[in-house]
Amino acid sequence: MLPVLVVHGGAGLIPKERVELSSSGVRSAARGGYTILQGGGSAMDAVVEAVTQLENNPAYNAGCGSVLNVKGEVEMDAIVMDGKTLASGAVSAVRNIANPVQLARLVMDKTSHLCLTAQGAGQFARAMGVIEVPEESLITDYARMRWKKNLAPDANPVESQMGKMGTVGAVAVDVEGNIACATSTGGMLNKMEGRVGDTACIGCGGYADNTVGAVSPTGHGEAIMKVTLARLILFHMEQGQSAEAASDLALATMKSRAGGLGGVVTVDPQGRWAARFSSRQMSWAAAQKDTLHYGLNAGEHFTQSIDDPH
Ligand code: GLY
């Protein structure tokens, strides 16, 4: 089996001055996750590593770059899913955690549940020895500036549209043919306190099944939930569509039926992959064989050697 790892850094409209940051971060995370696959590691380890790197990068709406809720606080959602066993773990509205994706994995590995939320997720994190971090360490100046701007009565609708997007995620197939996905997000800018989006919901913010493939979505969470985007794509693949065609079909349904924009990274069991979006932009990168593929604007597809560190 030819292993592959595909990551995204969120669908939306990326300000010009952040385009390079956004592109270099996904390339670096794809390389980081792929190194695990090259060493014979599991798809689950690879997607968690890639998403952890993206959470630790303040350029993205996840972990330390999360957008703020209406009260100016950070509440994050994350999910992982193992395509071999259909095991899954998720956390929602979790606070003071640097890497929600790792907590989601602990939910999968250490509990009989699929999702823990808010204070309960926090208590579980403490019981697992996960270090609590001050909320300030998860808030960037950029996130605070956008929060303030969007509270203003004359908030710019373009900026507001950007707030509907974000999220980071990864899908992978390992040398044994096992498939996994992981997704993590700060959610929607100025969301209500306690709002849970697609990312924590199985079949919406992620799904992995060794017999069909895996998907990690990004975009307008409420719209993603209305069409159960990840599972809808896999349904189209079960009906014989390619990863790319299935992704496009489901994104079109999400736009026409739920009025939402977004993007996805998708793999099938043969290691064929797609990075597709209906939003203006989505930073993505895919590592396979000796090549790193990447892009950000519609139709863009650049390649470089996997060993090129830039
Ligand atoms: N897709 C991320 C969110 O809406 O929360």
Tab-separated table of C-alpha atoms and ligand atoms in Angstrom:
chain	number	residue	atom	x	y	z
A	1	MET	CA	0.000	0.000	0.000
A	2	LEU	CA	1.266	3.450	-0.962
A	3	PRO	CA	0.723	5.583	2.153
A	4	VAL	CA	-0.691	9.074	1.845
A	5	LEU	CA	-1.480	11.956	4.181
A	6	VAL	CA	-3.585	15.001	3.225
A	7	VAL	CA	-4.124	18.036	5.464
A	8	HIS	CA	-6.124	21.253	5.307
A	9	GLY	CA	-5.727	24.509	7.195
A	10	GLY	CA	-9.316	25.695	6.820
A	11	ALA	CA	-11.650	26.913	4.113
A	12	GLY	CA	-12.559	30.574	3.779
A	13	LEU	CA	-11.003	33.821	2.703
A	14	ILE	CA	-7.382	34.086	3.759
A	15	PRO	CA	-6.066	37.663	4.115
A	16	LYS	CA	-3.167	38.377	1.723
A	17	GLU	CA	-0.665	38.897	4.517
A	18	ARG	CA	-1.455	35.434	5.956
A	19	VAL	CA	-1.358	33.409	2.724
A	20	GLU	CA	2.310	32.381	3.029
A	21	LEU	CA	1.924	31.465	6.721
A	22	SER	CA	-1.132	29.380	5.928
A	23	SER	CA	0.548	27.575	3.037
A	24	SER	CA	3.867	26.851	4.768
A	25	GLY	CA	2.086	25.521	7.881
A	26	VAL	CA	0.086	22.881	6.013
A	27	ARG	CA	3.153	21.776	4.062
A	28	SER	CA	5.121	21.380	7.268
A	29	ALA	CA	2.274	19.485	9.003
A	30	ALA	CA	1.867	17.178	5.987
A	31	ARG	CA	5.588	16.388	6.101
A	32	GLY	CA	5.397	15.792	9.874
A	33	GLY	CA	2.499	13.351	9.581
A	34	TYR	CA	3.941	11.637	6.525
A	35	THR	CA	7.248	10.939	8.304
A	36	ILE	CA	5.249	8.710	10.665
A	37	LEU	CA	3.706	6.814	7.730
A	38	GLN	CA	7.120	6.414	6.078
A	39	GLY	CA	8.409	4.847	9.293
A	40	GLY	CA	5.583	2.280	9.189
A	41	GLY	CA	3.459	4.172	11.769
A	42	SER	CA	-0.320	4.073	11.830
A	43	ALA	CA	-2.704	6.373	9.978
A	44	MET	CA	-4.127	7.396	13.381
A	45	ASP	CA	-0.708	8.422	14.738
A	46	ALA	CA	-0.032	10.332	11.500
A	47	VAL	CA	-3.276	12.357	11.469
A	48	VAL	CA	-2.979	13.196	15.175
A	49	GLU	CA	0.612	14.370	14.653
A	50	ALA	CA	-0.331	16.532	11.641
A	51	VAL	CA	-3.319	18.110	13.428
A	52	THR	CA	-1.280	18.641	16.619
A	53	GLN	CA	1.254	20.605	14.545
A	54	LEU	CA	-1.545	22.716	13.054
A	55	GLU	CA	-3.060	23.327	16.516
A	56	ASN	CA	0.348	24.507	17.713
A	57	ASN	CA	0.602	26.943	14.791
A	58	PRO	CA	-1.103	30.290	15.573
A	59	ALA	CA	-1.883	30.768	11.862
A	60	TYR	CA	-4.953	28.505	12.094
A	61	ASN	CA	-8.346	28.494	13.771
A	62	ALA	CA	-7.548	25.617	16.139
A	63	GLY	CA	-5.530	25.244	19.327
A	64	CYS	CA	-3.475	28.395	19.949
A	65	GLY	CA	-4.983	30.336	17.006
A	66	SER	CA	-8.627	29.635	17.832
A	67	VAL	CA	-11.281	32.241	17.119
A	68	LEU	CA	-13.129	33.658	20.145
A	69	ASN	CA	-16.742	33.193	21.135
A	70	VAL	CA	-19.047	36.141	21.732
A	71	LYS	CA	-17.671	36.530	25.267
A	72	GLY	CA	-14.076	36.649	24.000
A	73	GLU	CA	-13.310	33.116	25.209
A	74	VAL	CA	-11.850	30.023	23.549
A	75	GLU	CA	-14.027	26.909	23.225
A	76	MET	CA	-12.718	24.188	20.930
A	77	ASP	CA	-14.042	21.034	19.243
A	78	ALA	CA	-12.062	18.055	17.872
A	79	ILE	CA	-12.612	14.531	16.565
A	80	VAL	CA	-10.610	11.476	15.527
A	81	MET	CA	-11.812	8.295	13.821
A	82	ASP	CA	-10.124	4.967	13.128
A	83	GLY	CA	-11.320	3.373	9.882
A	84	LYS	CA	-10.270	-0.160	10.882
A	85	THR	CA	-12.549	-0.431	13.919
A	86	LEU	CA	-14.879	2.577	13.454
A	87	ALA	CA	-13.660	3.696	16.892
A	88	SER	CA	-14.000	7.432	17.328
A	89	GLY	CA	-13.456	10.062	20.008
A	90	ALA	CA	-14.445	13.709	20.193
A	91	VAL	CA	-14.478	16.692	22.533
A	92	SER	CA	-16.675	19.768	22.275
A	93	ALA	CA	-16.641	23.232	23.874
A	94	VAL	CA	-13.393	22.317	25.618
A	95	ARG	CA	-11.248	25.018	27.270
A	96	ASN	CA	-7.649	25.465	28.478
A	97	ILE	CA	-6.266	22.569	26.407
A	98	ALA	CA	-3.419	23.115	23.940
A	99	ASN	CA	-4.227	20.072	21.802
A	100	PRO	CA	-7.918	19.082	21.700
A	101	VAL	CA	-7.159	16.459	19.038
A	102	GLN	CA	-5.046	14.544	21.562
A	103	LEU	CA	-7.859	14.739	24.103
A	104	ALA	CA	-10.280	13.420	21.451
A	105	ARG	CA	-7.923	10.493	20.948
A	106	LEU	CA	-7.915	9.813	24.686
A	107	VAL	CA	-11.744	9.785	24.627
A	108	MET	CA	-11.499	7.137	21.895
A	109	ASP	CA	-8.785	5.082	23.597
A	110	LYS	CA	-9.755	5.365	27.265
A	111	THR	CA	-13.565	5.646	27.459
A	112	SER	CA	-16.580	3.777	26.128
A	113	HIS	CA	-18.046	7.074	24.860
A	114	LEU	CA	-17.710	8.943	21.587
A	115	CYS	CA	-17.872	12.548	22.781
A	116	LEU	CA	-17.230	14.476	26.000
A	117	THR	CA	-18.195	18.110	26.321
A	118	ALA	CA	-17.321	21.303	28.239
A	119	GLN	CA	-16.611	20.793	31.990
A	120	GLY	CA	-16.893	17.008	31.674
A	121	ALA	CA	-14.237	17.009	28.963
A	122	GLY	CA	-12.087	19.247	31.185
A	123	GLN	CA	-12.446	16.872	34.144
A	124	PHE	CA	-11.528	13.942	31.919
A	125	ALA	CA	-8.456	15.848	30.672
A	126	ARG	CA	-7.308	16.434	34.267
A	127	ALA	CA	-7.897	12.767	35.128
A	128	MET	CA	-5.745	11.806	32.139
A	129	GLY	CA	-2.950	14.122	33.289
A	130	VAL	CA	-3.387	16.522	30.354
A	131	ILE	CA	-1.748	19.825	31.278
A	132	GLU	CA	-4.120	22.789	31.582
A	133	VAL	CA	-2.916	25.926	29.826
A	134	PRO	CA	-3.983	29.508	30.555
A	135	GLU	CA	-6.648	30.735	28.156
A	136	GLU	CA	-4.380	33.669	27.235
A	137	SER	CA	-1.875	31.235	25.706
A	138	LEU	CA	-4.548	30.169	23.179
A	139	ILE	CA	-5.470	33.724	22.155
A	140	THR	CA	-3.498	35.573	19.483
A	141	ASP	CA	-3.592	39.348	18.936
A	142	TYR	CA	-5.114	38.572	15.538
A	143	ALA	CA	-7.976	36.556	17.085
A	144	ARG	CA	-8.681	39.314	19.614
A	145	MET	CA	-8.655	41.970	16.880
A	146	ARG	CA	-11.150	39.988	14.754
A	147	TRP	CA	-13.397	39.380	17.759
A	148	LYS	CA	-13.530	43.095	18.576
A	149	LYS	CA	-14.113	44.030	14.934
A	150	ASN	CA	-17.004	41.597	14.644
A	151	LEU	CA	-18.708	42.892	17.782
A	152	ALA	CA	-18.861	46.367	16.229
A	153	PRO	CA	-22.326	47.325	14.921
A	154	ASP	CA	-20.755	48.203	11.534
A	155	ALA	CA	-18.858	44.895	11.258
A	156	ASN	CA	-17.568	44.250	7.732
A	157	PRO	CA	-19.561	41.411	6.084
A	158	VAL	CA	-16.423	40.095	4.343
A	159	GLU	CA	-14.598	39.786	7.667
A	160	SER	CA	-17.741	38.234	9.080
A	161	GLN	CA	-17.788	35.664	6.264
A	162	MET	CA	-14.185	34.762	7.104
A	163	GLY	CA	-15.327	34.076	10.649
A	164	LYS	CA	-17.640	31.332	9.389
A	165	MET	CA	-14.651	29.322	8.204
A	166	GLY	CA	-11.475	27.840	9.612
A	167	THR	CA	-10.669	24.469	11.173
A	168	VAL	CA	-7.732	22.157	10.523
A	169	GLY	CA	-7.781	18.477	9.613
A	170	ALA	CA	-6.048	15.459	8.149
A	171	VAL	CA	-6.811	12.106	6.533
A	172	ALA	CA	-4.333	9.283	5.954
A	173	VAL	CA	-3.871	5.748	4.657
A	174	ASP	CA	-0.958	3.798	6.171
A	175	VAL	CA	1.199	0.974	4.740
A	176	GLU	CA	-1.213	-1.619	6.121
A	177	GLY	CA	-4.171	0.011	4.379
A	178	ASN	CA	-5.669	1.414	7.569
A	179	ILE	CA	-7.410	4.761	7.257
A	180	ALA	CA	-7.945	7.562	9.801
A	181	CYS	CA	-9.111	11.146	10.074
A	182	ALA	CA	-8.694	13.975	12.585
A	183	THR	CA	-10.232	17.468	12.701
A	184	SER	CA	-9.844	20.327	15.196
A	185	THR	CA	-11.305	23.819	15.436
A	186	GLY	CA	-11.953	26.921	17.494
A	187	GLY	CA	-15.344	26.987	15.757
A	188	MET	CA	-17.034	30.091	14.420
A	189	LEU	CA	-15.958	33.625	15.245
A	190	ASN	CA	-18.267	35.227	17.857
A	191	LYS	CA	-20.296	32.041	18.244
A	192	MET	CA	-22.616	31.762	21.234
A	193	GLU	CA	-21.108	30.315	24.376
A	194	GLY	CA	-21.686	26.551	24.355
A	195	ARG	CA	-22.169	26.336	20.587
A	196	VAL	CA	-20.990	22.965	19.269
A	197	GLY	CA	-20.239	22.735	15.580
A	198	ASP	CA	-19.729	19.976	13.060
A	199	THR	CA	-16.199	19.108	14.134
A	200	ALA	CA	-17.218	17.183	17.257
A	201	CYS	CA	-20.011	15.315	15.444
A	202	ILE	CA	-19.208	11.967	13.854
A	203	GLY	CA	-20.165	11.855	10.159
A	204	CYS	CA	-20.151	15.658	9.992
A	205	GLY	CA	-16.690	16.884	11.033
A	206	GLY	CA	-14.999	13.623	10.107
A	207	TYR	CA	-15.513	9.992	9.216
A	208	ALA	CA	-13.158	7.097	8.438
A	209	ASP	CA	-13.979	3.596	7.257
A	210	ASN	CA	-11.318	1.257	5.835
A	211	THR	CA	-13.839	-0.097	3.315
A	212	VAL	CA	-14.659	3.300	1.760
A	213	GLY	CA	-12.258	6.074	2.754
A	214	ALA	CA	-11.970	9.067	5.068
A	215	VAL	CA	-12.944	12.737	5.042
A	216	SER	CA	-12.005	15.779	7.148
A	217	PRO	CA	-14.205	18.818	6.398
A	218	THR	CA	-13.861	22.532	7.083
A	219	GLY	CA	-16.301	25.379	6.600
A	220	HIS	CA	-19.647	26.563	7.870
A	221	GLY	CA	-20.358	24.075	10.661
A	222	GLU	CA	-24.135	24.371	10.744
A	223	ALA	CA	-24.326	23.713	6.986
A	224	ILE	CA	-21.891	20.790	7.281
A	225	MET	CA	-24.125	19.271	9.980
A	226	LYS	CA	-27.290	19.698	7.925
A	227	VAL	CA	-25.892	17.511	5.139
A	228	THR	CA	-23.620	15.296	7.339
A	229	LEU	CA	-20.856	16.232	4.929
A	230	ALA	CA	-18.193	13.629	5.716
A	231	ARG	CA	-20.621	10.710	5.548
A	232	LEU	CA	-22.361	12.112	2.469
A	233	ILE	CA	-19.053	12.099	0.590
A	234	LEU	CA	-18.394	8.501	1.610
A	235	PHE	CA	-21.933	7.587	0.540
A	236	HIS	CA	-21.163	8.931	-2.959
A	237	MET	CA	-17.910	6.940	-2.958
A	238	GLU	CA	-19.843	3.805	-2.000
A	239	GLN	CA	-21.998	4.483	-5.077
A	240	GLY	CA	-18.863	4.395	-7.257
A	241	GLN	CA	-17.781	8.034	-7.352
A	242	SER	CA	-14.106	8.949	-7.078
A	243	ALA	CA	-12.863	10.816	-3.988
A	244	GLU	CA	-12.748	14.009	-6.025
A	245	ALA	CA	-16.181	13.670	-7.671
A	246	ALA	CA	-17.820	12.608	-4.394
A	247	SER	CA	-16.302	15.615	-2.597
A	248	ASP	CA	-17.524	18.012	-5.293
A	249	LEU	CA	-21.022	16.490	-5.333
A	250	ALA	CA	-21.426	16.773	-1.567
A	251	LEU	CA	-20.020	20.311	-1.403
A	252	ALA	CA	-22.489	21.302	-4.131
A	253	THR	CA	-25.334	19.792	-2.097
A	254	MET	CA	-24.178	21.699	0.969
A	255	LYS	CA	-24.217	24.939	-1.019
A	256	SER	CA	-27.584	24.395	-2.716
A	257	ARG	CA	-29.477	22.789	0.189
A	258	ALA	CA	-27.892	24.427	3.241
A	259	GLY	CA	-26.431	27.603	1.783
A	260	GLY	CA	-22.985	26.856	3.199
A	261	LEU	CA	-19.458	26.924	1.826
A	262	GLY	CA	-16.570	24.752	2.871
A	263	GLY	CA	-13.871	22.313	1.871
A	264	VAL	CA	-12.653	18.780	2.456
A	265	VAL	CA	-9.678	16.475	2.240
A	266	THR	CA	-10.660	12.939	1.215
A	267	VAL	CA	-8.860	9.609	0.676
A	268	ASP	CA	-9.953	6.214	-0.612
A	269	PRO	CA	-8.546	2.798	0.441
A	270	GLN	CA	-6.208	2.740	-2.593
A	271	GLY	CA	-4.549	5.972	-1.451
A	272	ARG	CA	-6.233	8.150	-4.090
A	273	TRP	CA	-6.924	11.548	-2.578
A	274	ALA	CA	-8.690	14.869	-3.139
A	275	ALA	CA	-8.536	18.378	-1.661
A	276	ARG	CA	-11.680	20.236	-2.806
A	277	PHE	CA	-13.487	23.392	-1.682
A	278	SER	CA	-16.435	25.624	-2.561
A	279	SER	CA	-15.109	28.543	-0.472
A	280	ARG	CA	-12.834	31.171	-2.003
A	281	GLN	CA	-9.703	29.477	-0.637
A	282	MET	CA	-8.473	26.516	1.383
A	283	SER	CA	-4.841	25.846	2.230
A	284	TRP	CA	-4.068	22.156	1.758
A	285	ALA	CA	-1.112	19.813	1.304
A	286	ALA	CA	-0.769	16.121	0.430
A	287	ALA	CA	2.297	13.915	0.910
A	288	GLN	CA	2.695	10.720	-1.110
A	289	LYS	CA	5.762	8.876	-2.390
A	290	ASP	CA	8.512	11.456	-2.819
A	291	THR	CA	6.219	14.412	-3.593
A	292	LEU	CA	4.482	17.115	-1.601
A	293	HIS	CA	1.421	18.534	-3.388
A	294	TYR	CA	-0.108	21.791	-2.193
A	295	GLY	CA	-2.390	24.681	-3.096
A	296	LEU	CA	-4.640	27.409	-1.727
A	297	ASN	CA	-6.640	29.076	-4.530
A	298	ALA	CA	-9.149	27.266	-6.779
A	299	GLY	CA	-7.382	25.161	-9.420
A	300	GLU	CA	-3.941	25.568	-7.848
A	301	HIS	CA	-1.801	22.438	-7.612
A	302	PHE	CA	1.915	22.898	-6.947
A	303	THR	CA	4.421	20.157	-6.221
A	304	GLN	CA	7.803	19.998	-4.547
A	305	SER	CA	10.111	17.283	-3.289
A	306	ILE	CA	9.040	15.853	0.052
A	307	ASP	CA	12.597	16.556	1.278
A	308	ASP	CA	12.407	20.273	0.379
A	309	PRO	CA	12.044	21.963	3.804
A	310	HIS	CA	10.394	25.160	2.382
B	1	GLY	N1	-16.341	23.916	10.806
B	1	GLY	C1	-16.014	24.454	12.058
B	1	GLY	C2	-17.162	24.990	12.785
B	1	GLY	O1	-18.105	25.503	12.185
B	1	GLY	O2	-17.163	24.917	13.984
